[in-house]
Structures are given as structure tokens and as C-alpha cells.
Coordinates of C-alpha atoms and ligand atoms in Angstrom, one line a residue:
M1 CA 30.7 -192.8 23.5
T2 CA 33.4 -190.2 23.4
V3 CA 35.3 -189.0 26.5
Y4 CA 36.3 -185.3 26.3
L5 CA 39.4 -184.2 28.0
V6 CA 38.6 -180.6 28.6
G7 CA 40.6 -177.7 29.9
A8 CA 38.7 -175.4 32.3
G9 CA 41.2 -172.6 32.3
P10 CA 43.1 -171.4 35.4
G11 CA 40.3 -170.2 37.6
D12 CA 38.3 -167.3 36.2
P13 CA 35.1 -168.9 34.9
G14 CA 35.1 -166.4 32.1
L15 CA 38.2 -168.1 30.7
L16 CA 36.3 -171.4 29.9
T17 CA 36.2 -171.8 26.1
A18 CA 32.9 -171.9 24.2
R19 CA 33.5 -175.6 23.5
A20 CA 34.1 -176.3 27.2
L21 CA 30.8 -174.6 28.1
E22 CA 28.9 -176.5 25.4
L23 CA 30.3 -179.9 26.6
I24 CA 29.7 -179.1 30.3
A25 CA 26.1 -178.5 29.5
Q26 CA 25.8 -181.8 27.5
A27 CA 27.7 -184.0 29.9
D28 CA 26.2 -187.1 31.7
V29 CA 29.3 -187.4 33.8
I30 CA 31.8 -184.7 34.8
V31 CA 35.0 -185.8 36.4
H32 CA 36.6 -182.6 37.7
D33 CA 39.6 -181.4 39.6
R34 CA 39.8 -179.5 42.9
L35 CA 40.6 -176.1 41.5
I36 CA 37.6 -175.9 39.2
P37 CA 35.3 -173.2 40.8
A38 CA 31.6 -174.2 41.4
E39 CA 30.7 -171.4 39.0
S40 CA 32.4 -173.1 36.1
L41 CA 30.2 -176.1 36.7
A42 CA 27.0 -174.1 37.0
G43 CA 26.0 -174.9 33.4
A44 CA 25.9 -178.7 34.0
S45 CA 22.6 -180.4 33.7
A46 CA 20.8 -181.1 36.9
D47 CA 21.0 -184.9 36.1
A48 CA 24.7 -184.8 35.4
E49 CA 26.8 -186.9 37.8
L50 CA 29.7 -184.7 39.2
I51 CA 32.6 -186.7 40.3
Y52 CA 35.3 -185.0 42.3
A53 CA 38.8 -186.3 41.5
G54 CA 40.7 -183.6 43.2
K55 CA 44.3 -183.7 44.0
E56 CA 44.9 -181.8 47.3
G57 CA 48.4 -180.3 47.3
G58 CA 50.3 -183.2 48.9
G59 CA 47.3 -184.6 50.8
E60 CA 44.5 -187.0 49.9
S61 CA 44.0 -187.5 46.2
V62 CA 42.2 -189.8 43.9
A63 CA 44.9 -192.0 42.4
Q64 CA 45.6 -191.4 38.8
D65 CA 44.9 -195.0 37.8
E66 CA 41.5 -194.7 39.7
I67 CA 40.7 -191.6 37.6
E68 CA 41.6 -193.5 34.4
R69 CA 39.5 -196.4 35.5
L70 CA 36.5 -194.1 36.1
L71 CA 36.9 -192.5 32.6
V72 CA 37.1 -195.9 30.9
A73 CA 34.1 -197.3 32.9
H74 CA 31.8 -194.4 32.2
G75 CA 33.0 -194.0 28.6
S76 CA 32.3 -197.6 27.9
A77 CA 28.8 -197.3 29.5
G78 CA 27.9 -195.0 26.7
K79 CA 27.8 -191.9 28.8
L80 CA 29.0 -188.5 27.5
V81 CA 31.9 -188.0 29.9
V82 CA 33.7 -184.7 30.4
R83 CA 37.1 -184.9 32.2
L84 CA 37.4 -181.3 33.3
K85 CA 40.9 -180.3 34.2
G86 CA 42.5 -177.1 35.4
G87 CA 44.2 -175.0 32.8
D88 CA 45.1 -177.0 29.7
P89 CA 44.7 -180.8 29.9
F90 CA 48.0 -181.5 28.1
V91 CA 50.1 -179.0 30.1
F92 CA 51.3 -180.7 33.3
G93 CA 47.8 -182.1 33.6
R94 CA 48.4 -185.8 33.0
G95 CA 45.9 -185.5 30.2
G96 CA 48.3 -187.4 28.0
E97 CA 48.2 -190.4 30.3
E98 CA 44.4 -190.3 30.4
A99 CA 44.3 -190.2 26.6
E100 CA 46.6 -193.2 26.5
A101 CA 44.4 -195.1 28.9
L102 CA 41.4 -194.4 26.8
R103 CA 43.2 -195.4 23.6
R104 CA 44.3 -198.7 25.2
A105 CA 40.7 -199.4 26.2
G106 CA 39.5 -198.6 22.7
I107 CA 37.4 -195.6 23.8
E108 CA 37.1 -192.5 21.5
F109 CA 38.3 -189.3 23.0
E110 CA 38.6 -185.6 22.0
V111 CA 40.8 -183.0 23.6
V112 CA 39.6 -179.4 24.2
P113 CA 42.5 -177.2 25.0
G114 CA 42.2 -174.7 27.8
V115 CA 43.9 -171.5 28.9
T116 CA 47.0 -172.6 30.7
A117 CA 47.9 -171.0 34.1
G118 CA 51.5 -170.3 32.9
V119 CA 50.2 -167.8 30.4
A120 CA 47.0 -166.6 32.0
A121 CA 48.3 -165.9 35.5
P122 CA 51.1 -163.7 34.2
A123 CA 48.7 -162.0 31.8
Y124 CA 46.4 -161.1 34.7
A125 CA 49.5 -159.9 36.6
G126 CA 50.4 -157.6 33.8
I127 CA 53.3 -159.8 32.5
P128 CA 53.3 -160.8 28.8
V129 CA 55.3 -164.0 28.7
T130 CA 56.9 -163.0 25.4
H131 CA 57.6 -159.4 24.2
R132 CA 59.4 -158.1 21.1
D133 CA 62.0 -156.4 23.2
A134 CA 62.2 -158.6 26.3
A135 CA 61.6 -162.3 25.4
S136 CA 61.5 -164.2 22.2
A137 CA 61.0 -167.6 23.8
V138 CA 59.2 -169.1 26.8
A139 CA 59.7 -172.4 28.5
F140 CA 57.1 -174.2 30.7
V141 CA 59.0 -176.0 33.5
T142 CA 57.8 -178.3 36.2
G143 CA 59.0 -177.3 39.7
H144 CA 57.8 -180.6 41.1
E145 CA 61.2 -182.2 41.1
D146 CA 63.9 -181.3 43.6
P147 CA 66.6 -179.5 41.6
A148 CA 69.2 -180.6 44.1
K149 CA 68.7 -184.3 43.3
P150 CA 71.0 -185.6 40.6
E151 CA 68.3 -187.8 39.1
S152 CA 66.1 -184.8 38.2
A153 CA 64.8 -185.1 34.7
L154 CA 65.4 -181.4 34.2
D155 CA 68.7 -180.0 33.0
W156 CA 68.8 -177.0 35.2
D157 CA 72.1 -175.8 33.7
A158 CA 70.5 -175.7 30.3
L159 CA 67.4 -174.0 31.7
A160 CA 69.6 -171.3 33.3
R161 CA 71.0 -170.6 29.9
F162 CA 67.6 -170.6 28.2
P163 CA 67.3 -167.4 26.3
G164 CA 63.8 -166.4 27.3
T165 CA 61.1 -166.5 30.0
L166 CA 61.0 -169.4 32.4
V167 CA 57.6 -170.2 33.8
V168 CA 57.7 -172.7 36.6
Y169 CA 54.5 -174.7 37.6
M170 CA 54.1 -176.5 40.9
G171 CA 57.1 -174.8 42.3
V172 CA 56.2 -172.4 45.2
R173 CA 57.3 -174.8 47.8
R174 CA 60.6 -175.4 46.0
L175 CA 61.1 -171.9 44.9
P176 CA 64.2 -171.3 47.2
A177 CA 65.9 -174.4 45.8
I178 CA 65.0 -173.6 42.2
A179 CA 66.2 -169.9 42.4
E180 CA 69.3 -171.1 44.1
R181 CA 70.0 -173.7 41.4
L182 CA 69.4 -171.2 38.6
L183 CA 71.8 -168.7 40.3
R184 CA 74.4 -171.3 40.7
A185 CA 74.2 -172.2 37.1
G186 CA 74.8 -168.6 36.1
R187 CA 71.4 -167.0 35.5
P188 CA 71.9 -163.3 36.5
A189 CA 71.0 -162.5 40.1
D190 CA 69.3 -159.3 39.1
E191 CA 67.0 -160.9 36.5
P192 CA 63.4 -159.7 37.2
A193 CA 61.1 -162.5 38.7
A194 CA 57.5 -162.8 39.8
A195 CA 55.3 -165.3 41.6
I196 CA 51.6 -165.4 41.2
E197 CA 49.2 -167.1 43.6
R198 CA 45.7 -168.1 42.5
G199 CA 46.1 -166.4 39.2
T200 CA 42.9 -165.1 37.5
F201 CA 40.9 -165.7 40.7
G202 CA 39.4 -162.7 42.4
D203 CA 42.0 -163.0 45.2
Q204 CA 45.0 -163.3 42.9
R205 CA 48.2 -162.2 44.7
T206 CA 51.5 -161.3 42.9
V207 CA 54.9 -160.6 44.3
T208 CA 57.8 -159.4 42.3
G209 CA 61.6 -159.2 42.9
T210 CA 64.7 -160.6 41.3
L211 CA 66.1 -164.1 40.9
E212 CA 68.0 -163.4 44.1
T213 CA 65.1 -162.0 46.2
I214 CA 62.0 -163.8 44.8
A215 CA 62.2 -166.8 47.2
S216 CA 61.9 -164.6 50.3
E217 CA 59.3 -162.3 48.7
A218 CA 57.2 -165.3 47.8
A219 CA 57.6 -167.0 51.2
G220 CA 54.0 -166.3 52.1
L221 CA 52.4 -167.6 48.9
R222 CA 50.5 -170.8 48.9
P223 CA 49.7 -173.2 46.0
P224 CA 48.4 -172.9 43.4
A225 CA 51.1 -170.5 42.2
I226 CA 53.5 -170.1 39.4
A227 CA 56.9 -168.5 39.4
L228 CA 58.3 -166.7 36.4
F229 CA 61.9 -165.6 35.6
G230 CA 62.8 -163.2 32.9
P231 CA 63.0 -159.5 31.9
V232 CA 59.3 -159.5 31.1
A233 CA 58.5 -159.6 34.8
A234 CA 59.6 -156.0 35.1
L235 CA 56.8 -155.0 32.7
R236 CA 54.3 -155.5 35.5
D237 CA 55.2 -152.1 36.9
E238 CA 53.7 -150.5 33.8
L239 CA 51.1 -153.1 32.8
Q240 CA 49.5 -154.2 36.0
W241 CA 45.7 -154.1 35.7
F242 CA 43.8 -156.9 37.3
E243 CA 44.9 -156.3 40.9
R244 CA 44.4 -152.5 40.4
R245 CA 40.7 -152.6 39.7
P246 CA 38.6 -150.6 42.2
L247 CA 37.3 -153.6 44.1
A248 CA 40.2 -156.0 43.6
G249 CA 40.9 -158.2 46.6
L250 CA 37.5 -157.4 48.2
K251 CA 34.7 -159.9 48.9
V252 CA 31.3 -158.5 48.5
A253 CA 28.1 -160.4 49.4
V254 CA 24.9 -160.1 47.4
T255 CA 21.8 -160.9 49.4
R256 CA 19.0 -160.4 46.9
A257 CA 17.1 -163.3 45.5
R258 CA 19.1 -165.7 43.4
A259 CA 17.1 -165.0 40.3
Q260 CA 17.7 -161.2 40.7
A261 CA 21.4 -161.4 41.7
S262 CA 23.1 -161.6 38.4
E263 CA 23.1 -158.0 37.3
L264 CA 24.6 -156.7 40.6
A265 CA 26.9 -159.7 40.8
A266 CA 28.2 -159.1 37.3
R267 CA 28.7 -155.4 37.9
L268 CA 30.7 -156.1 41.1
R269 CA 32.9 -158.6 39.3
T270 CA 33.7 -156.2 36.6
L271 CA 34.9 -153.8 39.2
G272 CA 37.2 -156.6 40.5
A273 CA 35.2 -157.9 43.5
T274 CA 34.9 -161.5 44.5
V275 CA 31.2 -161.9 44.8
I276 CA 29.6 -164.1 47.4
E277 CA 26.0 -164.9 46.6
A278 CA 24.1 -165.3 49.8
P279 CA 20.4 -164.9 48.8
A280 CA 18.3 -164.1 51.9
I281 CA 15.0 -164.1 50.0
R282 CA 13.1 -165.9 47.3
I283 CA 10.2 -164.6 45.3
V284 CA 7.1 -166.8 45.3
P285 CA 4.5 -165.8 42.7
L286 CA 0.9 -165.7 43.9
D287 CA -1.8 -167.1 41.7
G288 CA -4.8 -165.0 40.7
P289 CA -6.8 -163.7 37.8
A290 CA -5.7 -161.0 35.4
P291 CA -6.7 -157.5 36.7
E292 CA -9.4 -155.7 34.8
M293 CA -7.3 -152.8 33.6
E294 CA -10.1 -150.9 32.0
R295 CA -11.4 -150.0 35.5
Y296 CA -8.3 -148.0 36.4
D297 CA -6.7 -144.7 35.2
L298 CA -3.4 -145.3 37.0
L299 CA -1.2 -148.4 37.4
C300 CA 1.8 -148.3 39.8
V301 CA 4.4 -151.0 39.5
T302 CA 7.1 -151.1 42.2
S303 CA 9.6 -153.7 41.0
P304 CA 10.9 -155.6 37.9
N305 CA 9.4 -158.7 39.5
G306 CA 6.0 -157.0 39.6
V307 CA 6.3 -156.2 35.9
R308 CA 7.1 -159.7 35.0
L309 CA 4.4 -161.3 37.1
L310 CA 1.8 -158.7 36.0
F311 CA 2.5 -159.5 32.4
E312 CA 2.2 -163.2 33.1
R313 CA -1.4 -162.5 34.2
L314 CA -2.3 -160.0 31.6
R315 CA -0.6 -161.8 28.7
D316 CA -1.4 -159.0 26.3
A317 CA 0.3 -155.6 26.5
R318 CA -2.8 -154.0 24.9
A319 CA -4.5 -154.4 28.3
L320 CA -2.5 -151.3 29.4
A321 CA -3.5 -149.2 26.4
G322 CA -5.8 -146.8 28.3
V323 CA -4.0 -146.5 31.6
R324 CA -1.3 -144.2 32.9
V325 CA 1.7 -146.2 34.1
A326 CA 4.0 -145.2 37.0
A327 CA 7.2 -147.1 37.7
I328 CA 9.0 -146.7 41.0
G329 CA 12.5 -146.5 39.5
P330 CA 14.6 -147.1 36.4
G331 CA 14.9 -150.9 36.8
T332 CA 11.1 -151.2 36.9
A333 CA 10.8 -148.7 33.9
R334 CA 13.3 -150.8 32.0
A335 CA 11.3 -154.0 32.6
L336 CA 8.2 -152.2 31.3
A337 CA 10.1 -150.9 28.3
D338 CA 11.3 -154.5 27.5
R339 CA 7.6 -155.3 27.1
G340 CA 6.8 -152.2 25.0
I341 CA 5.4 -150.0 27.7
V342 CA 7.0 -146.6 28.2
A343 CA 6.3 -145.5 31.8
D344 CA 4.5 -142.1 32.1
V345 CA 5.9 -141.4 35.5
V346 CA 9.3 -142.3 37.0
P347 CA 10.2 -140.4 40.2
E348 CA 13.6 -138.9 41.0
R349 CA 13.8 -140.7 44.3
F350 CA 13.1 -144.4 43.9
V351 CA 11.0 -145.0 47.0
A352 CA 7.2 -144.9 47.5
E353 CA 7.5 -141.3 48.8
G354 CA 9.3 -140.2 45.7
L355 CA 6.6 -141.8 43.5
L356 CA 3.9 -140.0 45.5
D357 CA 5.7 -136.6 44.9
A358 CA 5.9 -137.4 41.2
L359 CA 2.2 -138.2 41.1
S360 CA 1.2 -135.0 43.0
R361 CA 0.1 -133.3 39.8
V362 CA -1.4 -136.4 38.2
P363 CA -5.1 -136.6 38.5
V364 CA -6.0 -140.1 40.0
D365 CA -9.5 -141.6 40.2
R366 CA -9.0 -145.3 40.4
A367 CA -5.5 -146.7 40.9
L368 CA -4.1 -150.2 40.8
I369 CA -0.9 -150.9 42.7
A370 CA 0.8 -154.1 41.5
R371 CA 3.4 -155.2 44.1
A372 CA 4.7 -157.7 46.7
A373 CA 2.1 -158.9 49.3
E374 CA 4.1 -157.6 52.2
A375 CA 5.1 -154.1 50.8
R376 CA 4.6 -151.0 52.9
D377 CA 1.2 -149.2 52.6
V378 CA 2.7 -145.7 52.1
L379 CA 1.6 -145.5 48.5
P380 CA -2.0 -146.9 48.7
D381 CA -2.7 -144.9 52.0
A382 CA -1.5 -141.6 50.5
L383 CA -3.4 -142.1 47.3
R384 CA -6.6 -142.9 49.3
D385 CA -6.0 -139.7 51.3
R386 CA -6.0 -137.8 48.1
G387 CA -9.5 -139.2 47.4
A388 CA -8.6 -142.0 44.9
D389 CA -10.1 -145.5 44.9
V390 CA -7.1 -147.8 45.3
D391 CA -6.8 -151.6 44.8
V392 CA -3.7 -153.5 45.7
L393 CA -2.8 -156.4 43.6
A394 CA -0.4 -158.8 45.4
L395 CA 1.6 -160.5 42.7
Y396 CA 4.2 -162.3 44.8
E397 CA 5.4 -163.0 48.3
T398 CA 8.9 -162.6 49.5
V399 CA 10.0 -165.5 51.7
A400 CA 13.2 -166.3 53.5
E401 CA 15.7 -168.4 51.7
P402 CA 17.8 -170.3 54.2
L403 CA 21.6 -170.1 53.5
S404 CA 23.5 -173.3 52.9
D405 CA 26.4 -174.0 55.2
A406 CA 28.9 -173.1 52.5
E407 CA 27.1 -169.8 51.9
R408 CA 27.1 -169.1 55.6
R409 CA 30.8 -169.7 55.9
A410 CA 31.5 -167.6 52.8
L411 CA 29.4 -164.8 54.2
A412 CA 31.3 -164.7 57.4
E413 CA 34.4 -163.7 55.6
V414 CA 33.2 -160.9 53.3
D415 CA 34.3 -157.2 53.4
Y416 CA 30.9 -155.8 52.4
I417 CA 27.3 -157.0 52.5
T418 CA 24.9 -155.3 50.1
F419 CA 21.2 -155.0 51.0
T420 CA 19.0 -154.0 48.1
S421 CA 15.7 -154.1 49.9
S422 CA 14.3 -154.2 53.5
S423 CA 13.3 -157.8 53.0
T424 CA 16.9 -158.8 52.3
V425 CA 17.7 -157.3 55.8
R426 CA 14.7 -158.9 57.6
F427 CA 15.2 -162.4 56.2
L428 CA 19.0 -162.8 56.4
D429 CA 19.1 -164.9 59.5
E430 CA 22.6 -163.9 60.6
I431 CA 24.4 -160.7 59.7
P432 CA 28.1 -161.3 60.5
T433 CA 30.0 -158.7 62.4
G434 CA 33.1 -157.3 60.8
A435 CA 31.6 -156.7 57.4
R436 CA 30.7 -153.2 56.2
L437 CA 27.0 -152.9 55.5
V438 CA 25.7 -151.2 52.3
S439 CA 22.1 -150.1 52.2
I440 CA 20.4 -149.1 48.9
G441 CA 18.3 -146.4 50.7
P442 CA 16.4 -145.2 53.7
V443 CA 13.8 -147.9 53.9
T444 CA 16.5 -150.6 53.9
T445 CA 18.5 -148.6 56.4
A446 CA 15.5 -148.4 58.7
A447 CA 15.2 -152.2 58.5
L448 CA 18.9 -152.5 59.5
R449 CA 18.3 -150.1 62.5
E450 CA 15.4 -152.3 63.6
R451 CA 18.0 -155.1 63.9
G452 CA 20.2 -152.8 65.9
L453 CA 22.6 -152.2 63.0
Q454 CA 23.8 -149.0 61.4
P455 CA 25.0 -149.4 57.8
E456 CA 28.4 -147.9 57.0
V457 CA 27.2 -146.9 53.5
E458 CA 23.8 -145.7 52.3
A459 CA 23.3 -145.0 48.6
S460 CA 22.0 -141.5 47.7
R461 CA 20.5 -142.9 44.5
H462 CA 18.3 -145.9 45.4
D463 CA 19.2 -148.2 42.5
I464 CA 22.1 -150.5 41.5
D465 CA 24.1 -147.6 40.1
G466 CA 23.6 -145.6 43.2
L467 CA 24.6 -148.5 45.4
L468 CA 27.8 -149.2 43.5
D469 CA 28.7 -145.5 43.5
A470 CA 28.4 -145.4 47.3
L471 CA 30.3 -148.6 47.7
L472 CA 33.2 -147.4 45.5
K473 CA 33.3 -144.1 47.4
D474 CA 33.6 -146.0 50.7
V475 CA 36.4 -148.3 49.4
R476 CA 38.3 -145.3 48.1
S477 CA 38.1 -143.4 51.3
A478 CA 38.9 -146.5 53.4
R479 CA 42.0 -147.1 51.2
R480 CA 43.1 -143.5 51.5
V481 CA 42.9 -143.8 55.3
R482 CA 44.8 -147.1 55.1
D483 CA 47.5 -145.9 52.7
G484 CA 48.0 -142.8 54.9
A485 CA 48.3 -144.9 58.0
T486 CA 51.5 -146.1 59.5
R487 CA 52.5 -149.7 59.0
S488 CA 51.6 -150.7 62.5
D489 CA 48.0 -149.4 61.8
R490 CA 47.6 -151.9 59.1
G491 CA 44.9 -154.4 59.7
A492 CA 42.9 -151.9 61.7
S493 CA 41.1 -151.1 58.4
P494 CA 38.2 -153.4 57.5
L495 CA 39.8 -153.6 54.0
Q496 CA 42.5 -156.1 53.3
P497 CA 45.9 -154.8 52.6
P498 CA 46.9 -154.3 49.0
P499 CA 48.5 -157.2 47.2
P500 CA 51.9 -157.8 48.6
D501 CA 53.8 -156.4 45.7
R502 CA 57.5 -156.0 46.3
Ligands
SAH601 N1 47.0 -178.1 33.5 C1 47.3 -177.0 34.3 C2 48.4 -177.1 35.2 C3 48.3 -178.3 36.2 S1 49.7 -178.4 37.3 C4 47.4 -175.7 33.4 O1 47.5 -175.9 32.2 O2 47.4 -174.6 34.0 C5 49.2 -177.5 38.7 C6 50.0 -176.3 38.8 O3 49.5 -175.3 37.8 C7 49.9 -175.6 40.1 O4 50.8 -176.1 41.0 C8 50.4 -174.2 39.7 O5 51.7 -174.1 39.6 C9 49.7 -174.0 38.4 N2 48.4 -173.4 38.5 C10 47.2 -173.9 38.2 N3 46.2 -173.0 38.4 C11 46.9 -171.8 38.8 C12 46.4 -170.5 39.1 N4 45.2 -170.2 39.1 N5 47.4 -169.6 39.4 C13 48.7 -169.9 39.5 N6 49.1 -171.1 39.2 C14 48.3 -172.1 38.8

């Protein structure tokens, strides 16, 4: 069977190629590096064997010949093997050596190039590695070797004269020696320079300076990082984008059920946040017969889950032909519309009380409320008070989802925790102090108060858009306070300082 040497890109899972995703999904065995984020492996089959062959910076690592032995062993066992490597497999990735080992063993291989860090990290920092006016060539250089040693394989004098951008991989620790060596060989002291840590990850940090100052500017950076020398580095002032997005540098936790988290998580990521998924709840469908819809003149649905599970029971949308349909909010209305039902009533406030207001002029005789088993009884009680016959159809139960240790650790470090329902509040076993709490609306806020907590942010529109608006407003005002504050006040803000530019 073929062994695939696949580039995973520099970090951002969105930079995996279509071919890489396809092969990850098909793989029997995936041998991956340390820097590959778990998200990039999410598409792997549940039966796939994941083998970690990480190289910790300087520390424990799986020896290269051991990796090659693994690839040969699994490849000759007839398994579909994906060797997933950071960036591009043939750029400082020892992919060449692995291909040689496979060729020697007579095993077929294919190479799937990836987006290399030396291009992607600058791009996310707002630095084009070439530019018509600023650089017509680019060199990828390893910073692994000590430039002071005479046996270095690199000709630093020639590199100093190189007419274009120099991108140095694996060089943060040696940056002082490298900059020194280039200066000594005559590269101009005032040439713009940059260093980028964890490029394309949500917590990317960039520092800029000149060949003379970059080593001290970058002293606080940790691997993985690349350094870059050349006039193009100055373009960042104008072209910076990634670290400027509204939620850049912030970690935001999503506590809703794993199956429901993706929309909110995707929206947060687009705004620049690093999303920590810490699902507090899980939806457990309840079994039961299809409701006899012809007995009712009003159907109320209170969540997209309710819509999905109701249709699993009904199976045929025509069952709703004669009944007026009320949805609690736009998300629920959208779930109905996806199934060809346009809600007759959608309130302006997306809580039970809002739905009641909206129903005040609707004549109701017999109502069915399709919802979670444990929901509040505001809606059925009030409709009964108005003389209606009300049945409650419990379609699902919301139960606690225990956090894994990794999720718990990640949650302890977030800047914001979002709560999109009172059950996410009630079932999250530990709400770490230090994070700002964001509530989707008054019912969720009341649940927080019951736990003795007061949310810093409450959405005035009780849906995802409203929650994001409120969160953005809080970030903007906190950043205004921080930026107006004196230097010594820094750190008093719950928000991290801006990326250490300059
Ligand atoms: N094959 C990889 C490079 C592997 S060498 C590629 O094509 O990108 C490892 C070095 O790559 C690190 O020391 C660092 O210099 C660089 N690197 C990898 N990922 C990076 C990232 N996300 N941001 C900055 N540099 C990165």
C-alpha cells in the first residue's frame, strides 16, 4: 500500500489542503508531528490508529530512524498510512529522508505538499515574502546551525548579500547570533525585520524591528517561530490583518452541546478568537410516538433540536398542514424553514415570555408544546390560564456532559465563557474565576445568579447574533480602557495585552 507524506500546513486547520483532508479521512494509520492541532485530525476515522511522532523543541523526540521504521512497517502491512507533517513535508521536514527510506524498502509513496510556515506565517502577519517593489527573490534558510561555527553548511556571507527576503526557520533561539552574523557580513543594520511566533494559530504573535534590533525585540518569543529579514517586513504596518481582527488573541469558551457548537464556534473564529469547546451538556432524544397533530390548532417549538426531533417522529411535513406554528426565535424558525415550514409566529424577544406576548392576539384552543423535558413551564401555564388545552411533548432531555481533563485545563485559561442556555450554566461543573461570563439572556443570567455569579455581559437580543454583538462591545470597551490606561496598569485588564508589536 502507498504511504502518503502529507503537509498539514503551519497550524490553522483551514490551511489543510483538500487532498490532505481526503487522505486523513481514509487513513488506517496517521503518524503525526507535535504541532498538528487536534482539530486537523478531527476528520480521521474512529478506527484509525494515531501515532504521535512529535519532536519537542530540544527535548524528548521519536528518533528519525524509528519514524522511518514505523512508516515502512505499516506501509508493508498493507495499511493506508498518512505521515502528517507540519507545513510542507519537503521544506525542512525531513520528508526527503522518509521518502528515501520508503524507496529503499520498495514501498510506494506519494507526496502531498502543504502550506509552508515560511510563507504562511508572514502572510498572516501582513508580510508578502515577495513584492514587485520590495523583493524579487526569497530564500528559506535553516537557523538550526550555529552561524559562529566554521563548519556551518551555510554560507552566511553569501546570504548577507542575497538580494531578497531571507526567511529563517528554527532560528528563534539563535536569532542574536544570526542577526549578528548577517550584520558583520554587511547586511544593512536598518533593514526591516520581523519574527512570528505560532504563525496562523489564534495566538500568533509578531514583533518587528530592524536587523539591528530584532534579536532584542524577539527575546520573549518561543518556538515555533520564524524570523524574516528584508524590506517587505515594513509592509506589515500597512497590511497587518490577522492580529487586528476584533477577537484576535482572545480565548472564548463555548459550553453548548458538542453537536450544536459549530455555528457559534465558527462565527467566533471568523472574528479572530481561539475557541475552546467545553460542552457542558448533551442532548438525549426521548423515544415516543408521533403526536396526533390534527388534534391541535397551535404548535410551539422552542429550539432547533426540538424541530429536528419532532420531524424524526412525524416523518412527513404534511402532518403540520392544518396547524398554526410558533417558533421561539430565528434559529428555530430557520430549522423549520429548512423543512419547508414557515413559522406563523416568531416573537421579538426570544424567550417564553416573548412568545406569549406574540401569541396574545392568536386564538388558541388546543396547543402542543414540543420541547425539552426539563424546560420551564412559563409557556404551558400561561396558555392554560388563557383557557387553552395544553399538551407538552418532551422530545429530549438535556444531561450533563463531563469535561475531559484537557477541556477543563483549557477552560481555566479562557478570557470569556459563553452561556447559550440556562442548562449550560447548571451543568458546567466548574466555572473558573477570572473569565468574563457572557449570558445569552435573562433566563441564563438567572441561572448564573443562582450559582452566585453575575455575568459581565448579557445579550440584549437573545440569539447568537445578539450574543456576539454583546461580546464584541465588551471587548471594545475593555480594550479602550486598557489602551487609555498607563503602562503600569497593564495586566489589570481581563484581556491580554495586544500583540507585542515593536
Ligand atoms: N515543514 C515545516 C517546517 C518544519 S521545521 C514547514 O514547511 O513549515 C520547524 C520550524 O518551522 C520551526 O522551528 C519554525 O521555525 C517553523 N514553523 C513551523 N510552524 C510554524 C508556525 N506555525 N509559525 C512559525 N514558524 C513555524
